[in-house]
Coordinates of C-alpha atoms and ligand atoms in Angstrom, one line a residue:
M82 CA 0.0 -0.2 -0.2
K83 CA 1.3 3.5 -1.1
L84 CA 1.6 6.3 1.7
T85 CA -0.9 8.4 0.3
E86 CA -3.5 5.5 0.4
K87 CA -2.5 4.5 4.0
F88 CA -3.1 8.2 5.1
G89 CA -6.3 8.3 3.2
L90 CA -7.3 5.1 5.1
A91 CA -6.4 6.4 8.3
A92 CA -8.5 9.7 7.6
M93 CA -11.4 7.7 6.5
H94 CA -11.2 5.6 9.6
C95 CA -11.9 8.7 11.6
M96 CA -15.3 9.2 9.9
D97 CA -18.5 7.2 10.3
P98 CA -18.5 4.4 7.7
E99 CA -21.0 5.5 5.2
T100 CA -19.5 8.8 4.9
A101 CA -15.9 7.3 4.3
H102 CA -17.6 4.8 1.8
G103 CA -18.9 8.1 0.1
M104 CA -15.5 9.7 0.3
S105 CA -13.8 6.5 -1.2
I106 CA -16.4 6.8 -4.2
R107 CA -15.5 10.7 -4.6
A108 CA -11.7 9.8 -4.5
L109 CA -12.2 7.3 -7.1
K110 CA -14.0 9.7 -9.4
A111 CA -11.3 12.2 -8.8
G112 CA -8.9 9.8 -10.1
L113 CA -7.1 9.3 -6.7
A114 CA -6.8 5.5 -7.1
P115 CA -4.0 3.3 -8.0
A116 CA -4.5 2.4 -11.8
P117 CA -2.1 -0.8 -12.7
G118 CA -4.6 -1.4 -15.7
P119 CA -6.2 -4.8 -16.2
L120 CA -3.5 -6.9 -14.6
T121 CA -2.9 -10.0 -16.6
T122 CA -0.3 -12.8 -17.0
P123 CA -0.6 -16.2 -18.9
R124 CA -1.2 -17.9 -15.7
L125 CA -3.7 -15.5 -14.2
K126 CA -5.9 -15.6 -17.6
T127 CA -9.0 -17.5 -17.3
S128 CA -12.4 -18.1 -18.5
L129 CA -15.6 -18.1 -16.4
A130 CA -19.0 -18.9 -17.8
G131 CA -17.8 -18.0 -21.3
L132 CA -16.4 -14.8 -20.0
N133 CA -12.7 -14.0 -20.7
L134 CA -11.0 -12.7 -17.5
P135 CA -7.7 -11.2 -17.3
N136 CA -7.4 -12.4 -13.8
P137 CA -9.7 -14.2 -11.5
V138 CA -9.9 -11.5 -8.8
G139 CA -13.2 -9.7 -8.9
L140 CA -14.9 -6.8 -6.9
A141 CA -17.9 -8.0 -5.0
A142 CA -21.2 -6.5 -5.2
G143 CA -22.4 -3.6 -3.0
F144 CA -19.2 -1.4 -3.4
D145 CA -20.3 0.7 -6.5
K146 CA -24.1 0.2 -5.9
N147 CA -24.9 2.8 -8.5
G148 CA -22.2 2.2 -11.3
E149 CA -20.8 5.7 -10.3
V150 CA -16.9 4.6 -10.6
L151 CA -16.8 2.0 -13.4
A152 CA -14.0 3.6 -15.2
P153 CA -11.6 3.8 -12.3
L154 CA -12.5 0.6 -11.1
S155 CA -11.9 -1.0 -14.6
R156 CA -8.2 0.4 -14.0
A157 CA -7.6 -0.9 -10.6
G158 CA -6.3 -4.3 -11.4
F159 CA -9.7 -6.3 -10.8
G160 CA -10.1 -9.4 -13.3
F161 CA -14.1 -8.3 -13.2
I162 CA -16.5 -6.0 -11.5
E163 CA -19.8 -6.5 -10.3
V164 CA -22.0 -3.4 -9.5
G165 CA -25.1 -2.9 -7.7
A166 CA -27.5 -4.2 -6.3
V167 CA -29.9 -2.7 -8.4
T168 CA -34.0 -2.7 -8.1
P169 CA -36.5 -1.7 -10.8
R170 CA -37.6 1.6 -8.8
P171 CA -34.9 3.8 -6.7
Q172 CA -35.4 3.3 -2.9
P173 CA -33.7 4.9 0.0
G174 CA -32.8 1.6 1.8
N175 CA -32.9 1.4 5.8
P176 CA -32.4 4.4 8.2
K177 CA -28.9 5.3 9.1
P178 CA -26.6 4.2 10.8
R179 CA -26.8 1.0 8.8
L180 CA -22.9 0.3 8.0
F181 CA -20.5 -0.7 11.0
R182 CA -16.8 -1.1 11.2
L183 CA -15.9 -4.0 13.2
T184 CA -12.2 -3.3 13.3
E185 CA -10.7 -5.6 15.9
D186 CA -12.5 -8.3 13.9
K187 CA -11.2 -6.8 10.3
A188 CA -14.9 -7.1 9.3
A189 CA -18.1 -5.1 8.8
I190 CA -21.7 -5.4 9.6
N191 CA -24.4 -3.7 7.0
R192 CA -27.9 -3.5 6.8
F193 CA -28.3 -1.2 3.8
G194 CA -31.2 -2.9 2.5
F195 CA -30.5 -2.2 -1.2
N196 CA -30.5 1.6 -1.0
N197 CA -30.0 2.3 -4.9
E198 CA -30.9 4.8 -7.5
G199 CA -32.9 2.3 -9.7
M200 CA -32.3 0.6 -12.9
E201 CA -32.9 3.7 -15.3
V202 CA -30.1 5.5 -13.9
M203 CA -28.1 2.4 -13.5
A204 CA -28.5 1.5 -17.4
K205 CA -27.6 5.1 -18.4
R206 CA -24.3 4.9 -16.5
L207 CA -23.7 1.4 -17.7
A208 CA -24.2 2.7 -21.3
D209 CA -21.0 4.6 -20.8
R210 CA -19.1 1.7 -19.4
P211 CA -15.4 1.1 -20.2
Q212 CA -15.6 -1.6 -22.9
N213 CA -12.2 -3.2 -21.8
A214 CA -13.4 -4.6 -18.5
V215 CA -15.8 -7.4 -17.5
I216 CA -18.7 -5.6 -15.7
G217 CA -21.9 -7.4 -14.1
L218 CA -24.8 -6.3 -12.2
N219 CA -26.3 -7.7 -9.0
L220 CA -30.0 -7.7 -9.6
G221 CA -32.3 -6.7 -6.4
A222 CA -35.8 -6.7 -5.7
N223 CA -37.7 -3.5 -4.4
K224 CA -38.7 -3.8 -0.6
D225 CA -42.5 -3.0 -1.3
S226 CA -42.9 -5.0 -4.3
E227 CA -45.6 -7.2 -4.7
D228 CA -43.6 -9.5 -7.4
R229 CA -40.0 -9.7 -6.1
A230 CA -39.4 -12.6 -8.8
G231 CA -40.8 -10.2 -11.4
D232 CA -38.2 -7.6 -10.3
F233 CA -35.3 -9.5 -11.1
V234 CA -36.5 -10.0 -14.8
K235 CA -37.1 -6.2 -15.0
V236 CA -33.8 -5.2 -14.2
L237 CA -32.2 -7.8 -16.3
A238 CA -34.2 -6.9 -19.2
H239 CA -33.6 -3.2 -18.7
C240 CA -29.6 -3.2 -18.3
A241 CA -28.7 -6.4 -20.2
P242 CA -27.5 -4.5 -23.3
H243 CA -24.6 -2.9 -21.3
L244 CA -23.7 -6.1 -19.3
D245 CA -21.3 -9.1 -19.5
F246 CA -23.0 -10.9 -16.7
A247 CA -26.0 -10.6 -14.3
T248 CA -26.5 -11.9 -10.7
V249 CA -29.6 -13.3 -9.0
N250 CA -29.2 -12.0 -5.7
V251 CA -31.6 -13.9 -3.1
S252 CA -29.0 -13.8 -0.2
S253 CA -29.0 -10.5 1.2
P254 CA -30.4 -10.6 4.8
N255 CA -31.3 -7.0 4.9
T256 CA -34.7 -7.4 2.9
E257 CA -37.4 -8.9 4.8
K258 CA -38.1 -12.8 3.2
L259 CA -35.7 -12.3 0.3
R260 CA -33.7 -15.2 1.3
D261 CA -37.0 -17.2 1.4
L262 CA -36.5 -17.2 -2.6
Q263 CA -33.5 -19.7 -1.9
G264 CA -36.2 -22.4 -1.1
K265 CA -36.4 -25.2 -3.7
A266 CA -39.8 -24.3 -5.3
A267 CA -39.4 -20.6 -5.2
L268 CA -35.9 -20.6 -6.6
S269 CA -36.7 -23.0 -9.4
A270 CA -39.6 -20.5 -10.6
L271 CA -37.3 -17.4 -10.2
L272 CA -34.5 -18.8 -12.1
S273 CA -36.5 -20.3 -14.7
G274 CA -38.2 -16.9 -15.4
V275 CA -34.9 -15.3 -15.2
I276 CA -33.1 -17.7 -17.6
E277 CA -36.1 -17.5 -20.0
T278 CA -35.9 -13.9 -20.2
R279 CA -32.1 -14.0 -20.9
D280 CA -32.7 -16.6 -23.5
A281 CA -34.7 -14.1 -25.3
L282 CA -32.4 -11.5 -25.1
P283 CA -30.8 -10.3 -28.7
R284 CA -27.3 -10.7 -26.8
P285 CA -27.6 -13.4 -24.1
L286 CA -25.4 -13.4 -21.2
P287 CA -24.4 -15.6 -18.3
V288 CA -26.8 -15.5 -15.2
F289 CA -25.2 -16.2 -12.0
L290 CA -26.9 -17.1 -8.6
K291 CA -25.4 -15.7 -5.3
I292 CA -26.1 -17.6 -2.3
A293 CA -26.1 -16.9 1.7
P294 CA -23.6 -18.9 3.7
D295 CA -26.1 -19.8 6.6
L296 CA -27.8 -22.7 4.8
T297 CA -28.0 -26.1 5.8
D298 CA -26.9 -28.9 3.9
A299 CA -30.3 -30.0 3.0
E300 CA -31.0 -26.4 1.6
L301 CA -27.5 -26.6 -0.2
Q302 CA -28.5 -29.8 -1.8
D303 CA -31.6 -28.4 -3.1
I304 CA -29.8 -25.2 -4.5
A305 CA -27.1 -27.5 -6.1
E306 CA -30.0 -29.6 -7.9
V307 CA -32.1 -26.4 -9.0
A308 CA -28.8 -24.8 -10.1
R309 CA -28.1 -27.7 -12.2
E310 CA -31.7 -28.1 -13.6
T311 CA -32.3 -24.5 -14.4
R312 CA -28.7 -24.3 -15.8
V313 CA -27.5 -21.0 -14.3
D314 CA -23.9 -20.4 -15.5
A315 CA -22.3 -19.7 -12.1
V316 CA -22.9 -19.8 -8.4
I317 CA -21.5 -17.1 -6.1
A318 CA -20.8 -18.5 -2.7
T319 CA -21.3 -16.3 -0.4
N320 CA -23.2 -13.4 0.5
T321 CA -23.0 -12.1 4.1
T322 CA -23.5 -13.9 7.3
L323 CA -26.0 -13.6 10.1
S324 CA -23.7 -15.5 12.3
R325 CA -21.8 -13.6 15.1
D326 CA -19.3 -16.3 16.3
G327 CA -16.4 -15.2 17.8
L328 CA -16.4 -11.4 17.3
R329 CA -15.0 -9.0 19.8
S330 CA -15.8 -5.7 18.5
S331 CA -18.3 -3.4 20.2
H332 CA -20.6 -3.1 17.3
K333 CA -21.1 -7.1 17.1
G334 CA -24.6 -6.8 18.2
E335 CA -25.8 -4.9 15.2
T336 CA -28.4 -6.2 13.0
G337 CA -27.5 -6.9 9.3
G338 CA -25.0 -9.1 7.4
L339 CA -21.4 -9.9 8.8
S340 CA -18.5 -9.6 6.0
G341 CA -14.8 -9.7 6.3
A342 CA -12.3 -12.0 7.9
P343 CA -14.8 -13.9 10.3
L344 CA -16.8 -15.0 7.2
F345 CA -13.6 -16.7 5.3
E346 CA -14.1 -20.1 6.7
K347 CA -17.7 -20.5 6.8
S348 CA -18.2 -19.2 3.2
T349 CA -15.2 -21.5 1.9
R350 CA -16.8 -24.5 3.6
V351 CA -20.0 -23.9 1.6
L352 CA -18.0 -23.2 -1.4
A353 CA -16.2 -26.6 -1.0
R354 CA -19.4 -28.5 -0.4
L355 CA -21.2 -26.8 -3.3
S356 CA -18.3 -27.8 -5.6
Q357 CA -18.6 -31.5 -4.3
L358 CA -22.5 -31.5 -5.0
T359 CA -22.2 -30.0 -8.4
E360 CA -19.4 -32.2 -9.5
G361 CA -17.7 -29.4 -11.4
D362 CA -20.8 -28.9 -13.7
I363 CA -21.2 -25.2 -12.6
P364 CA -18.3 -22.8 -12.1
L365 CA -18.2 -21.4 -8.6
I366 CA -17.1 -18.0 -7.5
G367 CA -15.7 -17.8 -3.7
V368 CA -16.2 -15.0 -1.8
G369 CA -16.2 -14.0 1.9
G370 CA -13.4 -12.7 4.1
I371 CA -10.6 -12.7 1.4
S372 CA -8.0 -10.3 2.4
C373 CA -4.6 -11.8 0.9
A374 CA -3.4 -13.8 -2.1
E375 CA -3.3 -16.9 0.2
Q376 CA -6.9 -16.8 0.8
A377 CA -7.8 -16.2 -2.8
Y378 CA -5.7 -19.1 -3.7
A379 CA -7.4 -21.3 -1.0
K380 CA -10.8 -20.4 -2.1
I381 CA -9.7 -21.6 -5.8
C382 CA -8.5 -24.7 -4.5
A383 CA -11.6 -25.2 -2.5
G384 CA -13.4 -25.0 -5.9
A385 CA -13.8 -21.7 -7.1
S386 CA -13.1 -20.6 -10.8
A387 CA -12.7 -17.1 -9.6
V388 CA -12.9 -15.0 -6.4
Q389 CA -14.3 -11.7 -5.3
F390 CA -13.8 -9.3 -2.2
Y391 CA -15.0 -6.1 -0.9
T392 CA -14.4 -5.7 3.1
A393 CA -10.9 -6.1 3.0
M394 CA -10.4 -2.9 0.8
V395 CA -12.2 -1.1 4.0
Y396 CA -8.8 -2.1 5.8
C397 CA -6.3 -2.2 3.1
G398 CA -7.4 0.0 0.3
I399 CA -8.1 -0.5 -3.3
S400 CA -4.3 -1.5 -4.1
L401 CA -5.3 -5.2 -2.5
A402 CA -6.7 -5.8 -6.2
A403 CA -3.4 -5.8 -7.9
D404 CA -1.7 -7.2 -4.9
I405 CA -4.0 -10.3 -4.3
A406 CA -3.6 -10.8 -8.4
N407 CA 0.1 -10.5 -8.3
G408 CA 0.3 -12.9 -5.3
L409 CA -2.0 -15.3 -6.7
D410 CA 0.5 -15.6 -9.7
K411 CA 3.3 -16.4 -7.6
L412 CA 1.5 -19.0 -5.6
L413 CA 0.1 -20.9 -8.8
A414 CA 3.7 -20.9 -10.1
C415 CA 5.0 -22.0 -6.6
D416 CA 2.8 -25.2 -6.9
D417 CA 3.4 -25.8 -10.8
F418 CA 0.2 -24.7 -12.0
D419 CA 0.4 -23.3 -15.8
N420 CA -3.1 -21.7 -15.0
V421 CA -5.7 -20.9 -12.6
A422 CA -8.0 -23.5 -14.2
Q423 CA -5.4 -26.3 -13.1
A424 CA -5.6 -25.4 -9.5
V425 CA -9.7 -25.1 -9.2
G426 CA -10.8 -27.8 -6.4
S427 CA -7.2 -29.1 -6.0
K428 CA -7.6 -29.1 -2.2
R429 CA -11.3 -29.3 -1.9
E430 CA -11.3 -32.4 0.4
D431 CA -9.5 -30.0 3.1
W432 CA -12.7 -28.0 3.6
L433 CA -15.3 -30.8 3.7
Ligands
FMN97 C1 -21.6 -2.5 2.5 C2 -21.8 -4.0 2.0 C3 -22.9 -3.8 1.0 C4 -23.0 -5.2 0.2 N1 -24.2 -5.2 -0.6 C5 -24.5 -6.0 -1.5 C6 -25.2 -6.1 -2.6 O1 -26.0 -5.1 -2.8 N2 -25.7 -7.3 -3.1 C7 -24.9 -8.3 -3.0 O2 -24.9 -9.5 -3.5 N3 -23.8 -8.4 -1.8 C8 -23.5 -7.2 -1.3 N4 -22.6 -7.0 -0.3 C9 -22.1 -8.7 0.1 C10 -20.7 -8.7 -0.8 O3 -20.9 -8.6 -2.2 C11 -19.9 -9.9 -0.3 O4 -20.5 -11.2 -1.0 C12 -19.6 -9.9 1.2 O5 -19.4 -8.9 1.7 C13 -18.5 -11.3 1.5 O6 -17.2 -10.8 1.0 P1 -16.3 -9.8 1.9 O7 -16.0 -10.5 3.1 O8 -15.1 -10.0 1.0 O9 -16.6 -8.5 2.1 C14 -22.3 -6.3 0.5 C15 -21.3 -6.3 1.3 C16 -20.9 -5.1 2.2 C17 -20.1 -5.1 3.1

């Protein structure tokens, strides 16, 4: 991390977390961010559900909820970027405060509740997107919607012309009853509708499903079955957790989804189990608690074809994207892998 980034982070940690997040978006807009460009090597280059990624290290949903900093993010070293969540209509989200730093635990709790400017604003920003980046959108449903499944379809249909992939997010804990859509019958109906809409697009794009880490094994088995039947293109494991095990920080009692270091083990176990259940039929994206190249590599060896992170940026800055990608290249070389794909699932058994 450069000294300027270190000072910037220290200053932001004196502010309340949501104000600090707004500052980091403004800093990116102003060009105050590292720009190593699309970081790639022959070993890091990989493909995911038909997408060609310069490297497998992605930005997780929730950082750029409204697609405000697509260009600076595309230069920050990420192999792919997921923006959103976006809902059909704009909505304010939950009352503030709704984002908490758990510094001792290197974690965060958020209960934003899909605050966003809506799909029309997002589509306009996406229309100006950098073309040399892989950009996807996290689809959400309005809190007061009568037809949540229909909301996913609406956002997909509206924004698809500008996207490389879209993610059905039924795993946010901050919209009441959203997670119920992970149940077998509801999920099957929802995904079938989304895939049908996708198939009818002039330029079909891969559709991913993002799941929670707090699922029982029976629920995971159902999800694996539905994912295979409906032929989603990839599954992202995982979103934030409701668990509060082992936390020390004073904010540990806040309601919302916990992300960051304490999520690493739990989300990696879910990833490995899903890899076992899907037998390599569906590519998996590992997310949850990654803060260094070793952890990104561990997720890949547990079964992920690519990874994403968010919370570690709060503590280590955006230069972490390039650090993780560079470190991953070295770790693959150390283990004599010629490319990322060869390492996928190579140590899955360690997590089962
Ligand atoms: C402030 C915040 C907002 C988030 N918003 C979303 C969201 O809108 N959609 C989504 O699928 N995940 C969202 N997430 C979850 C992240 O994408 C990611 O799955 C989770 O934080 C675990 O990764 P991490 O430990 O690297 O942060 C959010 C996370 C945080 C911390």
